[in-house]
mmCIF file of C-alpha atoms and ligand atoms in Angstrom:
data_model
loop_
_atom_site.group_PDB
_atom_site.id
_atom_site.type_symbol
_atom_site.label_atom_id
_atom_site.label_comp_id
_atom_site.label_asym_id
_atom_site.label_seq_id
_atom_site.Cartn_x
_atom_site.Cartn_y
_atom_site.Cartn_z
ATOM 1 C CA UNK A 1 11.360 -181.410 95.649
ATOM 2 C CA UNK A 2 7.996 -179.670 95.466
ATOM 3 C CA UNK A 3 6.619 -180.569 92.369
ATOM 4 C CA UNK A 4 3.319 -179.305 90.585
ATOM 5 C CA UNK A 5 2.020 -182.243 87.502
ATOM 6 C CA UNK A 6 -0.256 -180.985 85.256
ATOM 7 C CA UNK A 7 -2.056 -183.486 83.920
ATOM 8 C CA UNK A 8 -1.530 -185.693 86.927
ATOM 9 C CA UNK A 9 -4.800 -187.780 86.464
ATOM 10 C CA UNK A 10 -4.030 -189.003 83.166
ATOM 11 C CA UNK A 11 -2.241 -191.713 81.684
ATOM 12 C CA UNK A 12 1.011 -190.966 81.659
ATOM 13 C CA UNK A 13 0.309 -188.458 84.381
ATOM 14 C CA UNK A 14 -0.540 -191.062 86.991
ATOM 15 C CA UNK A 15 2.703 -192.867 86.244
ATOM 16 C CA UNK A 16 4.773 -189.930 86.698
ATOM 17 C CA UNK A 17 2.923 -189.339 90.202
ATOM 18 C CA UNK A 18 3.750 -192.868 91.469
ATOM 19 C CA UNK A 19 7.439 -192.610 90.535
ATOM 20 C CA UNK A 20 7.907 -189.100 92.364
ATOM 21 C CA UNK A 21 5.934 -190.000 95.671
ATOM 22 C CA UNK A 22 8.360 -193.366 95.861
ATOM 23 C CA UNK A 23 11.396 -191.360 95.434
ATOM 24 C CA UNK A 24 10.361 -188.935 98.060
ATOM 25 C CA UNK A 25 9.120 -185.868 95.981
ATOM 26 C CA UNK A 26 5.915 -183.770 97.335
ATOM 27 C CA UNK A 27 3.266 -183.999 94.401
ATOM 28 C CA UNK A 28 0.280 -181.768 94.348
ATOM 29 C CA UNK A 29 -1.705 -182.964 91.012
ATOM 30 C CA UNK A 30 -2.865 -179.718 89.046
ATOM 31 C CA UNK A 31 -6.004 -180.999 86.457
ATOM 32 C CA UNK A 32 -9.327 -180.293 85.617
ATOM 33 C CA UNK A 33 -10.242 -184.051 84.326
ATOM 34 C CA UNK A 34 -11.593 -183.034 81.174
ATOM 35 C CA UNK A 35 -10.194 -186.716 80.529
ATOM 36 C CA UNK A 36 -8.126 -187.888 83.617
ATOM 37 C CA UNK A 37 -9.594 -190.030 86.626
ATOM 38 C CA UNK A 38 -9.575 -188.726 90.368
ATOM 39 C CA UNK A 39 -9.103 -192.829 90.778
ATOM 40 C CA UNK A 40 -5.879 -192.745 89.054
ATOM 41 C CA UNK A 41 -4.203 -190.436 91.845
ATOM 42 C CA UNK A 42 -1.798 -192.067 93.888
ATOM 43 C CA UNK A 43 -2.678 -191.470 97.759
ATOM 44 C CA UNK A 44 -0.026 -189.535 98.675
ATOM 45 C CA UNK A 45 -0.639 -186.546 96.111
ATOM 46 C CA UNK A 46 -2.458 -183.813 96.555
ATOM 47 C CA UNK A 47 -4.741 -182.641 94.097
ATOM 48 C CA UNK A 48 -6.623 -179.192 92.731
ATOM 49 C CA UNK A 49 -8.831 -180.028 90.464
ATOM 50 C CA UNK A 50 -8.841 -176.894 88.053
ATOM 51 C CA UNK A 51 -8.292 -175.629 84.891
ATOM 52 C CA UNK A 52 -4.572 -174.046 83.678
ATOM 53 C CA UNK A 53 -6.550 -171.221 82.043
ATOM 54 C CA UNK A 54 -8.173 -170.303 86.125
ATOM 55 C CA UNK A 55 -5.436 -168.103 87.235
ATOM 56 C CA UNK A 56 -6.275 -167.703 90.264
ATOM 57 C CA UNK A 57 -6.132 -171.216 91.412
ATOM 58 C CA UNK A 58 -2.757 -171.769 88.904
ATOM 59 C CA UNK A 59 -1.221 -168.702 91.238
ATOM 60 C CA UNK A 60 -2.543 -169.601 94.136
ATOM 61 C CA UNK A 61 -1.406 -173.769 94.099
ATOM 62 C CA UNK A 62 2.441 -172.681 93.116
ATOM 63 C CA UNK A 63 2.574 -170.122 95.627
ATOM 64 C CA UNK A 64 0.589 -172.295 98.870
ATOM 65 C CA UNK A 65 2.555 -175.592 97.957
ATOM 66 C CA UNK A 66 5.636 -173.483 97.557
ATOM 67 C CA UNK A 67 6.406 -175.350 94.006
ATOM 68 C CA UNK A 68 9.671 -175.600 92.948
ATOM 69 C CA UNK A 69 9.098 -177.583 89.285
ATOM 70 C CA UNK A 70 6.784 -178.299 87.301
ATOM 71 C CA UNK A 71 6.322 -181.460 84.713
ATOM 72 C CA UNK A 72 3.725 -180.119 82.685
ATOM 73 C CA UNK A 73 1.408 -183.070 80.700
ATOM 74 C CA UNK A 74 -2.006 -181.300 80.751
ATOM 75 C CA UNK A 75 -3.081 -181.434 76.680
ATOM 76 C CA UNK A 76 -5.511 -182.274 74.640
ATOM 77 C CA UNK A 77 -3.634 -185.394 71.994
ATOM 78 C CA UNK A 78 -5.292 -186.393 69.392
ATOM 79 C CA UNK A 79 -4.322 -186.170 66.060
ATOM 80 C CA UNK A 80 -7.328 -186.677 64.024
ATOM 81 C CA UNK A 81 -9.236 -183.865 66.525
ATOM 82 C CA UNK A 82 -6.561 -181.451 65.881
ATOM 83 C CA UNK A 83 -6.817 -181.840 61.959
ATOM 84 C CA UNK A 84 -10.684 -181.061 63.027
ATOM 85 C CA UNK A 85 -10.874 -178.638 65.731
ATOM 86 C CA UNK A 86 -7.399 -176.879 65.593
ATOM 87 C CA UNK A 87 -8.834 -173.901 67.198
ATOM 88 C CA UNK A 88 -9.144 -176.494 70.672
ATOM 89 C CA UNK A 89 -5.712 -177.480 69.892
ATOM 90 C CA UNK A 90 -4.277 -173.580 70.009
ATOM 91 C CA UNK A 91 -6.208 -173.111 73.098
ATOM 92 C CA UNK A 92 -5.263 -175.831 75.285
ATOM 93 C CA UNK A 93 -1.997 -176.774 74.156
ATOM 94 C CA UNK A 94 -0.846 -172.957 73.043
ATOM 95 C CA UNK A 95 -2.779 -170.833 75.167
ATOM 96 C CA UNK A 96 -2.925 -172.689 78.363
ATOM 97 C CA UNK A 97 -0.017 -173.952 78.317
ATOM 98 C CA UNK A 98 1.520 -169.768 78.023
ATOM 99 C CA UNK A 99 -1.099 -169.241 80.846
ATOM 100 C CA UNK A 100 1.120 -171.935 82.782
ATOM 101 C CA UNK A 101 4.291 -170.205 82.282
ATOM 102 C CA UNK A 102 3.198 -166.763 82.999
ATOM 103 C CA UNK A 103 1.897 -168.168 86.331
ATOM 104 C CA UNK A 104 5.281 -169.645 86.464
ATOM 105 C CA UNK A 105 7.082 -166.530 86.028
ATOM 106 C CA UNK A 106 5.267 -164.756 88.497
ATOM 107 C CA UNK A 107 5.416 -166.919 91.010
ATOM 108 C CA UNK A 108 9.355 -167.586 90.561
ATOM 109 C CA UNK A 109 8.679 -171.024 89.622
ATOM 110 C CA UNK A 110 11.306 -171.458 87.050
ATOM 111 C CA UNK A 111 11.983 -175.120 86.072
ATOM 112 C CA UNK A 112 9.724 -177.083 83.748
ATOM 113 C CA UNK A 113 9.848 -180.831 82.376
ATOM 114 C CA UNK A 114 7.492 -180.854 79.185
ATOM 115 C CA UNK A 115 5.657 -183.578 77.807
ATOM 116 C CA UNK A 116 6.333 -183.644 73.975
ATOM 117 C CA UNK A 117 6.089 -186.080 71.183
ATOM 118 C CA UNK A 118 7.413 -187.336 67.802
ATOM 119 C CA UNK A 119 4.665 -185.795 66.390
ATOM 120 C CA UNK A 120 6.870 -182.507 65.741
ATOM 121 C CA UNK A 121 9.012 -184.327 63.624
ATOM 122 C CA UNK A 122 6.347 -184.884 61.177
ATOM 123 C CA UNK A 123 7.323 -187.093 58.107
ATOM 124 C CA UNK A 124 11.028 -187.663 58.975
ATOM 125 C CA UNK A 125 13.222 -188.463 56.217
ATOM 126 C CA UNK A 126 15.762 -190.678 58.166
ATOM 127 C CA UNK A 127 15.360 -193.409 61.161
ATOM 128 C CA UNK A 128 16.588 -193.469 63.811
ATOM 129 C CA UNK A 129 15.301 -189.695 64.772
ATOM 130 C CA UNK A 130 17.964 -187.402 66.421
ATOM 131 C CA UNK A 131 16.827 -184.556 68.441
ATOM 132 C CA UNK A 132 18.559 -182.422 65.823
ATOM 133 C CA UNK A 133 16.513 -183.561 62.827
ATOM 134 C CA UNK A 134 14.390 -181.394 61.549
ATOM 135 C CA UNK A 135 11.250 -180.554 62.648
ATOM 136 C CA UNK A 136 7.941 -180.367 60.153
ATOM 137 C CA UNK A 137 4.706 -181.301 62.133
ATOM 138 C CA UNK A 138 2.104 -182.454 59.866
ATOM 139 C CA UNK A 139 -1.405 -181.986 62.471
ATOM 140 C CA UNK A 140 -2.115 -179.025 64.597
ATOM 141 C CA UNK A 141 -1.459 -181.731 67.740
ATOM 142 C CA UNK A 142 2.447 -182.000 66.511
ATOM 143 C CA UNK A 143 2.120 -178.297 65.721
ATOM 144 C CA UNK A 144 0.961 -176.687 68.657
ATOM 145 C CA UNK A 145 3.605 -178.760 70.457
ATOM 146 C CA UNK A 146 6.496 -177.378 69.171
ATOM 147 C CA UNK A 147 4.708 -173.622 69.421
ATOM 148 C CA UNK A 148 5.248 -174.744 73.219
ATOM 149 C CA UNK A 149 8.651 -175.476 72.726
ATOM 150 C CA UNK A 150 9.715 -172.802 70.755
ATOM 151 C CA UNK A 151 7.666 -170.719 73.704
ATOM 152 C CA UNK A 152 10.264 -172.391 76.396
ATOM 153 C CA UNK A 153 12.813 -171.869 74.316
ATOM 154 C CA UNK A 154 12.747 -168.186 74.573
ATOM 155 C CA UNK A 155 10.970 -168.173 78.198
ATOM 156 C CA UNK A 156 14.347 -169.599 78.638
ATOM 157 C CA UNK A 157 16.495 -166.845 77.230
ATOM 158 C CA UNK A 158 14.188 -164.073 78.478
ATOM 159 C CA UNK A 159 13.525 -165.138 82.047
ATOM 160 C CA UNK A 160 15.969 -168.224 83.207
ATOM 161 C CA UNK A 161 13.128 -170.006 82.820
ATOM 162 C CA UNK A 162 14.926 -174.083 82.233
ATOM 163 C CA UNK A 163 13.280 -176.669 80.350
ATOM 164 C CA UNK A 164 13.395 -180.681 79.980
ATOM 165 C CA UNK A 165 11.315 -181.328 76.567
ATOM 166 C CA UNK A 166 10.885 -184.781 76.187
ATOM 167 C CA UNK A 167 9.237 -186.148 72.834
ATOM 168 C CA UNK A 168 7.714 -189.510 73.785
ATOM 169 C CA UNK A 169 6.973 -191.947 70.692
ATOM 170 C CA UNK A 170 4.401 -194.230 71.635
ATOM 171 C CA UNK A 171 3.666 -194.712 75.512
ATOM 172 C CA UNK A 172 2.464 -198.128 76.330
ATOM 173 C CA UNK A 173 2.286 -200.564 79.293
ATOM 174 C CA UNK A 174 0.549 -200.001 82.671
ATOM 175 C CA UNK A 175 1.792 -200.840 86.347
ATOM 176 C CA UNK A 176 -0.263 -202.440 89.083
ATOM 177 C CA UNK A 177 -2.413 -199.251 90.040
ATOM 178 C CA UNK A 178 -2.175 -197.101 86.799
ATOM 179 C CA UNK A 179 -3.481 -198.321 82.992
ATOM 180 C CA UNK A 180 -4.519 -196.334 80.010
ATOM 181 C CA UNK A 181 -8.178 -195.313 80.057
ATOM 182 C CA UNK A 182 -8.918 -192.850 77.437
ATOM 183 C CA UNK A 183 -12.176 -191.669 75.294
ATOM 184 C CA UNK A 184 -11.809 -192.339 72.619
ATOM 185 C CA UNK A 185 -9.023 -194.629 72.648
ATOM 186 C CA UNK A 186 -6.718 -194.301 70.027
ATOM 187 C CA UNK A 187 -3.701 -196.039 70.380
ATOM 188 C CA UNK A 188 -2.694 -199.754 69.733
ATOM 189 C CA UNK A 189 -2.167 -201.552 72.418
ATOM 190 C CA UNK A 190 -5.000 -200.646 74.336
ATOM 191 C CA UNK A 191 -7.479 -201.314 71.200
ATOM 192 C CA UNK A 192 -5.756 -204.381 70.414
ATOM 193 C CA UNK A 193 -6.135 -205.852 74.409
ATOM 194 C CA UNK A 194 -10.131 -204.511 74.271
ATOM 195 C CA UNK A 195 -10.278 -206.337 71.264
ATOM 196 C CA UNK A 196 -8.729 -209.377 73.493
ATOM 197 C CA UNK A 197 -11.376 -208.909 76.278
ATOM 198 C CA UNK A 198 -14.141 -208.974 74.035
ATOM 199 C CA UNK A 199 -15.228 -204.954 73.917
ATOM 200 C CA UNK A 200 -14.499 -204.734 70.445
ATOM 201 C CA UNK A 201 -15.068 -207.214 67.478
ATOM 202 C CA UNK A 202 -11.548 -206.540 65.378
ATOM 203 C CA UNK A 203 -8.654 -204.462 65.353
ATOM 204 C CA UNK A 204 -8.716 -202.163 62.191
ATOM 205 C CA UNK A 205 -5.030 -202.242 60.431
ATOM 206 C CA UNK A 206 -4.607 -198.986 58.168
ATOM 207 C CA UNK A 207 -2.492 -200.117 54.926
ATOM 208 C CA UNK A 208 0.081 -203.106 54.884
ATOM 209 C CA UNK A 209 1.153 -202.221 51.793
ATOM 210 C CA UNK A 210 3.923 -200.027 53.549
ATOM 211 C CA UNK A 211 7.989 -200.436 52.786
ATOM 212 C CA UNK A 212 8.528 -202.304 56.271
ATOM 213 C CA UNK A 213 8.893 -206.132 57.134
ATOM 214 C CA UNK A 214 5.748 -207.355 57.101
ATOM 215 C CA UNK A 215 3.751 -204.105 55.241
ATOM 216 C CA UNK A 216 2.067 -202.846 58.255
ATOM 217 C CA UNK A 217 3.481 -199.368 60.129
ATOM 218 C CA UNK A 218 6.106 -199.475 63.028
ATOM 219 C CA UNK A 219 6.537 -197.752 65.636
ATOM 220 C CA UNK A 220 8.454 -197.977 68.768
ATOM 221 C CA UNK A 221 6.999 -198.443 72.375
ATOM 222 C CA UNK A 222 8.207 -197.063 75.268
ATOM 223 C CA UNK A 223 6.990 -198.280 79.165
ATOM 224 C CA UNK A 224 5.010 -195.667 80.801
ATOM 225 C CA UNK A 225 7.782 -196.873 83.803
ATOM 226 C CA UNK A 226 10.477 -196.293 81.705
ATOM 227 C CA UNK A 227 8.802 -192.969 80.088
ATOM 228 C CA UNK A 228 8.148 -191.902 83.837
ATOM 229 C CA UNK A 229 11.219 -192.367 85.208
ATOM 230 C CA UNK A 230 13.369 -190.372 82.781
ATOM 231 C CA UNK A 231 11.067 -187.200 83.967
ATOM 232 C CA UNK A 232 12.821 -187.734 87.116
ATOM 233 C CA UNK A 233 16.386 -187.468 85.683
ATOM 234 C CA UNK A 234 15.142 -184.390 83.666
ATOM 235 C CA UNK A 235 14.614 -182.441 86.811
ATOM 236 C CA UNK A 236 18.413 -182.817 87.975
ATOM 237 C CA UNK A 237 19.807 -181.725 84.679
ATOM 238 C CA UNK A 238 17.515 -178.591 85.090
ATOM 239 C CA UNK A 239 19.955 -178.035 88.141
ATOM 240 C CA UNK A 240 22.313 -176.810 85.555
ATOM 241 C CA UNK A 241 21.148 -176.852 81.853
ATOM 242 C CA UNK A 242 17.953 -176.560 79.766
ATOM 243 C CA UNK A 243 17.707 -180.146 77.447
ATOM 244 C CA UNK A 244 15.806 -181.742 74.821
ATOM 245 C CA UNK A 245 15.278 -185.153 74.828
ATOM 246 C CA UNK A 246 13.597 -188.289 72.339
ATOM 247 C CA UNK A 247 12.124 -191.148 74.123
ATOM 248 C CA UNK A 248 11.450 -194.221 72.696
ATOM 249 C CA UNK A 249 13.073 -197.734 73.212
ATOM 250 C CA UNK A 250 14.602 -197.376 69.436
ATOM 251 C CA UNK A 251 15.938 -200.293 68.393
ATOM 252 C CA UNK A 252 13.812 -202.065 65.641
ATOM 253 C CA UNK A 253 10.444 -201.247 66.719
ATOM 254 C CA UNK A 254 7.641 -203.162 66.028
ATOM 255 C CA UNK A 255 5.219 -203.260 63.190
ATOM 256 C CA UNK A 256 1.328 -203.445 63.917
ATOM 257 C CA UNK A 257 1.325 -206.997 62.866
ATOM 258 C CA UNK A 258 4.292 -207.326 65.494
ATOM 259 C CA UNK A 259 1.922 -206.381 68.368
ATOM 260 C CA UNK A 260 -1.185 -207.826 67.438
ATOM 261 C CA UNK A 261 0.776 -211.026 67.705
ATOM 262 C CA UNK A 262 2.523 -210.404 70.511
ATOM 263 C CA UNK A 263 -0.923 -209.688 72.129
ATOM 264 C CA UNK A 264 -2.687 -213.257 71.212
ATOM 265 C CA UNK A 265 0.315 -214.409 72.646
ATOM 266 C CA UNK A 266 0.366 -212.562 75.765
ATOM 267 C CA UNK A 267 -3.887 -213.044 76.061
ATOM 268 C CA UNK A 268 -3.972 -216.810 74.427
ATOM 269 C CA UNK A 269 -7.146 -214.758 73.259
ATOM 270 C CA UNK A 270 -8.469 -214.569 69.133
ATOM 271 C CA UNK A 271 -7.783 -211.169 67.844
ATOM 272 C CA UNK A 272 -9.656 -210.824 64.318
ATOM 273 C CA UNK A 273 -8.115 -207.997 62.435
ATOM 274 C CA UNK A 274 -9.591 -205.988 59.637
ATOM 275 C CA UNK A 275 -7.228 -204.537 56.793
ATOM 276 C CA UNK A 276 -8.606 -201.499 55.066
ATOM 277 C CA UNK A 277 -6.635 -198.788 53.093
ATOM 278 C CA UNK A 278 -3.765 -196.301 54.287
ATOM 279 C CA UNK A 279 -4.663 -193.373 56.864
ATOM 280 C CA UNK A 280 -3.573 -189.907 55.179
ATOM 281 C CA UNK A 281 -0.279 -188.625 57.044
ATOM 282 C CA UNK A 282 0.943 -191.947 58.688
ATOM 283 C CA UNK A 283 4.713 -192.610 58.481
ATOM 284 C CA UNK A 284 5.575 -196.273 57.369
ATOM 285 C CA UNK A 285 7.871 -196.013 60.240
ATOM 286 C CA UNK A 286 9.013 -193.684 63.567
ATOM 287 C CA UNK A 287 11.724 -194.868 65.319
ATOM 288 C CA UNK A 288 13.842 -192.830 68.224
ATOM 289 C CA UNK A 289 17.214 -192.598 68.556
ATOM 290 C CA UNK A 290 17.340 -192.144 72.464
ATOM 291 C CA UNK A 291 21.184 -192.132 72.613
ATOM 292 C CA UNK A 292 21.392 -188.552 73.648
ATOM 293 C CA UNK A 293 19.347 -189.210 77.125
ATOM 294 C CA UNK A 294 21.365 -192.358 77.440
ATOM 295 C CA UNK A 295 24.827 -190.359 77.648
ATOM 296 C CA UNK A 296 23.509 -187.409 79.490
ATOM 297 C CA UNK A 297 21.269 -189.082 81.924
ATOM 298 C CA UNK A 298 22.076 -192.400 81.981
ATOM 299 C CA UNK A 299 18.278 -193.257 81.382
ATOM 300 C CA UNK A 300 18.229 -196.477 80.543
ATOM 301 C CA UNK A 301 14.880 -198.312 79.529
ATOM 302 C CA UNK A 302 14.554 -201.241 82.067
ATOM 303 C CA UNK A 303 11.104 -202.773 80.258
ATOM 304 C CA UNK A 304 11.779 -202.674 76.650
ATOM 305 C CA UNK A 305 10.588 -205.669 74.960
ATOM 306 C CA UNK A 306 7.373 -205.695 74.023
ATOM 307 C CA UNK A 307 5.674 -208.479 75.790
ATOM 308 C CA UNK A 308 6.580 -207.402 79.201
ATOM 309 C CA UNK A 309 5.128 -204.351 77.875
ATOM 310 C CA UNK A 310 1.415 -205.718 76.542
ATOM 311 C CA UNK A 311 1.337 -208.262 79.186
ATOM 312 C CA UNK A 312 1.496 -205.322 81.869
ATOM 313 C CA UNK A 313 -1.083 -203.634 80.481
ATOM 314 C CA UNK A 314 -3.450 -206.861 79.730
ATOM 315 C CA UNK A 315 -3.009 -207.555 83.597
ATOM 316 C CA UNK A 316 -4.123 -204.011 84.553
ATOM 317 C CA UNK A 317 -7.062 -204.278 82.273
ATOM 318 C CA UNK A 318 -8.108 -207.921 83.565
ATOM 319 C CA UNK A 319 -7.889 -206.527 86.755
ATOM 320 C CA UNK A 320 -9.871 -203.574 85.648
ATOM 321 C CA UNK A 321 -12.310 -204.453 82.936
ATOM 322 C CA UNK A 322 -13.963 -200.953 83.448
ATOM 323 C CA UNK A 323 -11.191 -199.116 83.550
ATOM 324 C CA UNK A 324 -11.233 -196.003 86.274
ATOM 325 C CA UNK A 325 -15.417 -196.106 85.793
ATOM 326 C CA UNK A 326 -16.874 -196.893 88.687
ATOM 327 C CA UNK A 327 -19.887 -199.674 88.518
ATOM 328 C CA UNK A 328 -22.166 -196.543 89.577
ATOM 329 C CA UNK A 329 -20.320 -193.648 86.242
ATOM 330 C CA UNK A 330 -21.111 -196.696 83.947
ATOM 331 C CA UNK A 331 -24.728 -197.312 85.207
ATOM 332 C CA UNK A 332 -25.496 -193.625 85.042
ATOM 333 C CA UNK A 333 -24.420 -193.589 81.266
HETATM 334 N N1 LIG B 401 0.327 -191.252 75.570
HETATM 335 C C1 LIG B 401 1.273 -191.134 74.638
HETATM 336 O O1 LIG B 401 1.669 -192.130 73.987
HETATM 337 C C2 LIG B 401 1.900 -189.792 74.361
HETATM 338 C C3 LIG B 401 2.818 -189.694 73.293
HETATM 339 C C4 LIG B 401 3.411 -188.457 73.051
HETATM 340 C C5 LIG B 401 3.127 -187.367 73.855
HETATM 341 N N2 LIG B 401 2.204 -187.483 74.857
HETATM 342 C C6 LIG B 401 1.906 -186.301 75.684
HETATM 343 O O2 LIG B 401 2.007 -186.681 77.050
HETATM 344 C C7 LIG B 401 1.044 -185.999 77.844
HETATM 345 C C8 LIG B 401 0.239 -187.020 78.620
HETATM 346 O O3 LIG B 401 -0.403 -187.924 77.714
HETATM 347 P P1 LIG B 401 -1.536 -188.904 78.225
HETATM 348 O O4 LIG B 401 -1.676 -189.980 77.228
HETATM 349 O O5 LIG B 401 -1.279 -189.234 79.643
HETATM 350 O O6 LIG B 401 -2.807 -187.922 78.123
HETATM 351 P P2 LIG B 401 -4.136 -187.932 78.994
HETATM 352 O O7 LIG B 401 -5.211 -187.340 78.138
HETATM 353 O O8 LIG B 401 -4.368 -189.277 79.591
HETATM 354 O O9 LIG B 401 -3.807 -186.921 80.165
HETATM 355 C C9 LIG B 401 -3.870 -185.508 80.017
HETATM 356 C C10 LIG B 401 -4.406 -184.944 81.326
HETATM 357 O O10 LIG B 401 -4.439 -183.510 81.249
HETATM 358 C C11 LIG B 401 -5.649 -183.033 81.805
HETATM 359 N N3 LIG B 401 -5.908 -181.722 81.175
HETATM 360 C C12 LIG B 401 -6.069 -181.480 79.850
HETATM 361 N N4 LIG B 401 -6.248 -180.159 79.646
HETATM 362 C C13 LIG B 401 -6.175 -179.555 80.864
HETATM 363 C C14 LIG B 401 -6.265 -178.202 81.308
HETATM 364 N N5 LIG B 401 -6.487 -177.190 80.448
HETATM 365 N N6 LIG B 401 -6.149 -177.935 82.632
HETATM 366 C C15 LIG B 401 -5.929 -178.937 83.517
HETATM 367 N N7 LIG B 401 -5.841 -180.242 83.155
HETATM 368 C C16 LIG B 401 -5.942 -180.546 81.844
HETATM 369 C C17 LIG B 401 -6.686 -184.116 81.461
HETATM 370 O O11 LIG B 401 -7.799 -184.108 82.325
HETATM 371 C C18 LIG B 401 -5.837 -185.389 81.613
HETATM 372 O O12 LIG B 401 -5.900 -185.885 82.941
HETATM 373 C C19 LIG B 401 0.243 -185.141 76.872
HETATM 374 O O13 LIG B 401 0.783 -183.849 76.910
HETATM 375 C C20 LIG B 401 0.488 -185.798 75.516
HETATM 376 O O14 LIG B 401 0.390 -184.867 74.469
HETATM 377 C C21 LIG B 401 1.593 -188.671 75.127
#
């Protein structure tokens, strides 16, 4: 297929690209690298380097590459941001993303993987999370998410317009070419491995005074392989069928504690840790249930424990101690 990725230079973007080039698909990368890396495009892609809100390039890439799907990732993702700034959170993960569709529309473009999150379930009041639980965002981020959704939703109804949403929990892991690289970094594993490599002093733990095995949060992991490879599946069941879908390796999960451990082990590296008090709005524990894209797709997560999962991305960042900054970006700073 001829597939448009928004968002193709980021983290989870990249990924995605890799997959699709090796099973065959034509990529064009659509992002203006407001936070993604031109280095983390796979040869192979091509790439316009723009903004979803410039409608004339939006048009003009669907229509010249002749798209036939898109797997839409451009957003902006951080939670404590959106509690700040919602208005940037509307804009880019609202606006733009309506911007995308109407492009869509025009052009006759009409199927569209989406990347979504747990974050639109909010506080759940059960674990495992079904896809039919409700949702109750508690940050614009999980917020403006499910605007989108609701958006495709009727998109849907209104113009045939199919949809894969897939709500990731927590992507993790790297493969030989593509690693997380964000600013600021926010998540775990990629804090916990800088801590590791000697780029931070400690790892901050928020609260261990939570109901869970060892006090700390837990949260479940899923390889950015893994997470990749189900947005392939997603565009066959768009052959026939809009579809909603949780992604995480479920299971038990794994508490902070969990993968601060798991990451001396994996580094053989000291990784001091600093406990201070509970973050406002943090569940003691988000776990998927991914049974539903089991049985429908037959996705099936092929790198789910959780060292293959830090030790993948420890190698990528070994390999990479600057990440996608080139010696000359980081002497320019
Ligand atoms: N990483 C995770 O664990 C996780 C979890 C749940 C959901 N998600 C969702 O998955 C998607 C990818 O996450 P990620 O971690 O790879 O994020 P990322 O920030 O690494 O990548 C997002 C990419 O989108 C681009 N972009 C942003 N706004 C744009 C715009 N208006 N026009 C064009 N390009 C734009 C950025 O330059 C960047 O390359 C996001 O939608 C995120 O909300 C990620």
């Amino acid at each position: 297929m001829r597939i448009l990725v928004t968002g193709g230079a980021g983290y989870v973007g990249s990924v995605v690209v890799e997959e699709l080039l090796r099973d065959g698909h034509h990529v064009t990368v659509y992002d203006n690298l407001s936070k993604g890396h031109r280095e983390a495009i796979t040869i192979g892609a091509e790439f316009v380097q723009a903004d979803l809100l410039d409608r004339e390039r939006l048009i003009s890439a669907l229509r010249q590459k002749e798209i036939e799907a898109v797997i839409h990732m451009a957003a902006d993702s951080l939670v404590g941001e959106s509690v700040e700034h919602p208005s940037k959170y509307y804009q880019s993960n609202v606006v733009s993303g309506l911007a995308l569709l109407d492009a869509m529309s025009e052009t006759e473009v009409r199927r569209i993987v989406f990347s979504s999150t747990a974050a639109v379930y909010g506080e759940p009041s059960r674990q495992p999370i079904e896809e039919t639980d409700p949702t109750g965002p508690t940050n614009p981020y999980g917020e403006t998410k499910l605007v989108f959704e609701r958006a495709l939703h009727w998109y849907n109804h209104a113009y045939d317009l199919r949809y894969a949403s897939l709500r990731y929990f927590n992507a993790a892991g790297a493969t030989t070419r593509c690693g997380e690289w964000h600013h600021p970094e926010t998540h775990l594993i990629p804090l916990v491995l800088q801590v590791a490599a000697g780029n931070r002093s400690f790892i901050q733990i928020y609260g261990d005074d939570y109901p869970t095995r060892d006090g700390t949060c837990l949260r479940d992991y899923i390889h950015v392989v893994d997470l990749a490879r189900a947005h392939i599946l997603a565009l066959d069941i768009l052959e026939k069928r809009s579809a909603q879908y949780n992604l995480g390796c479920g299971g038990d999960g794994y508490t902070v504690t969990e993968v601060i451990d798991c990451a001396r082990a994996v580094t053989g590296r000291r990784i001091p840790v600093q406990v201070g008090p509970r973050r406002s709005g943090d569940p003691a524990v988000l776990v998927a249930s991914s049974n539903l894209i089991k049985q429908e797709l037959g996705w099936s997560p092929q790198f789910h424990d959780l060292e293959t999962i830090i030790a993948s991305a420890w190698n990528w960042l070994k390999k990479n101690p600057h990440g996608y900054e080139t010696v000359t970006s980081i002497a320019a700073k």
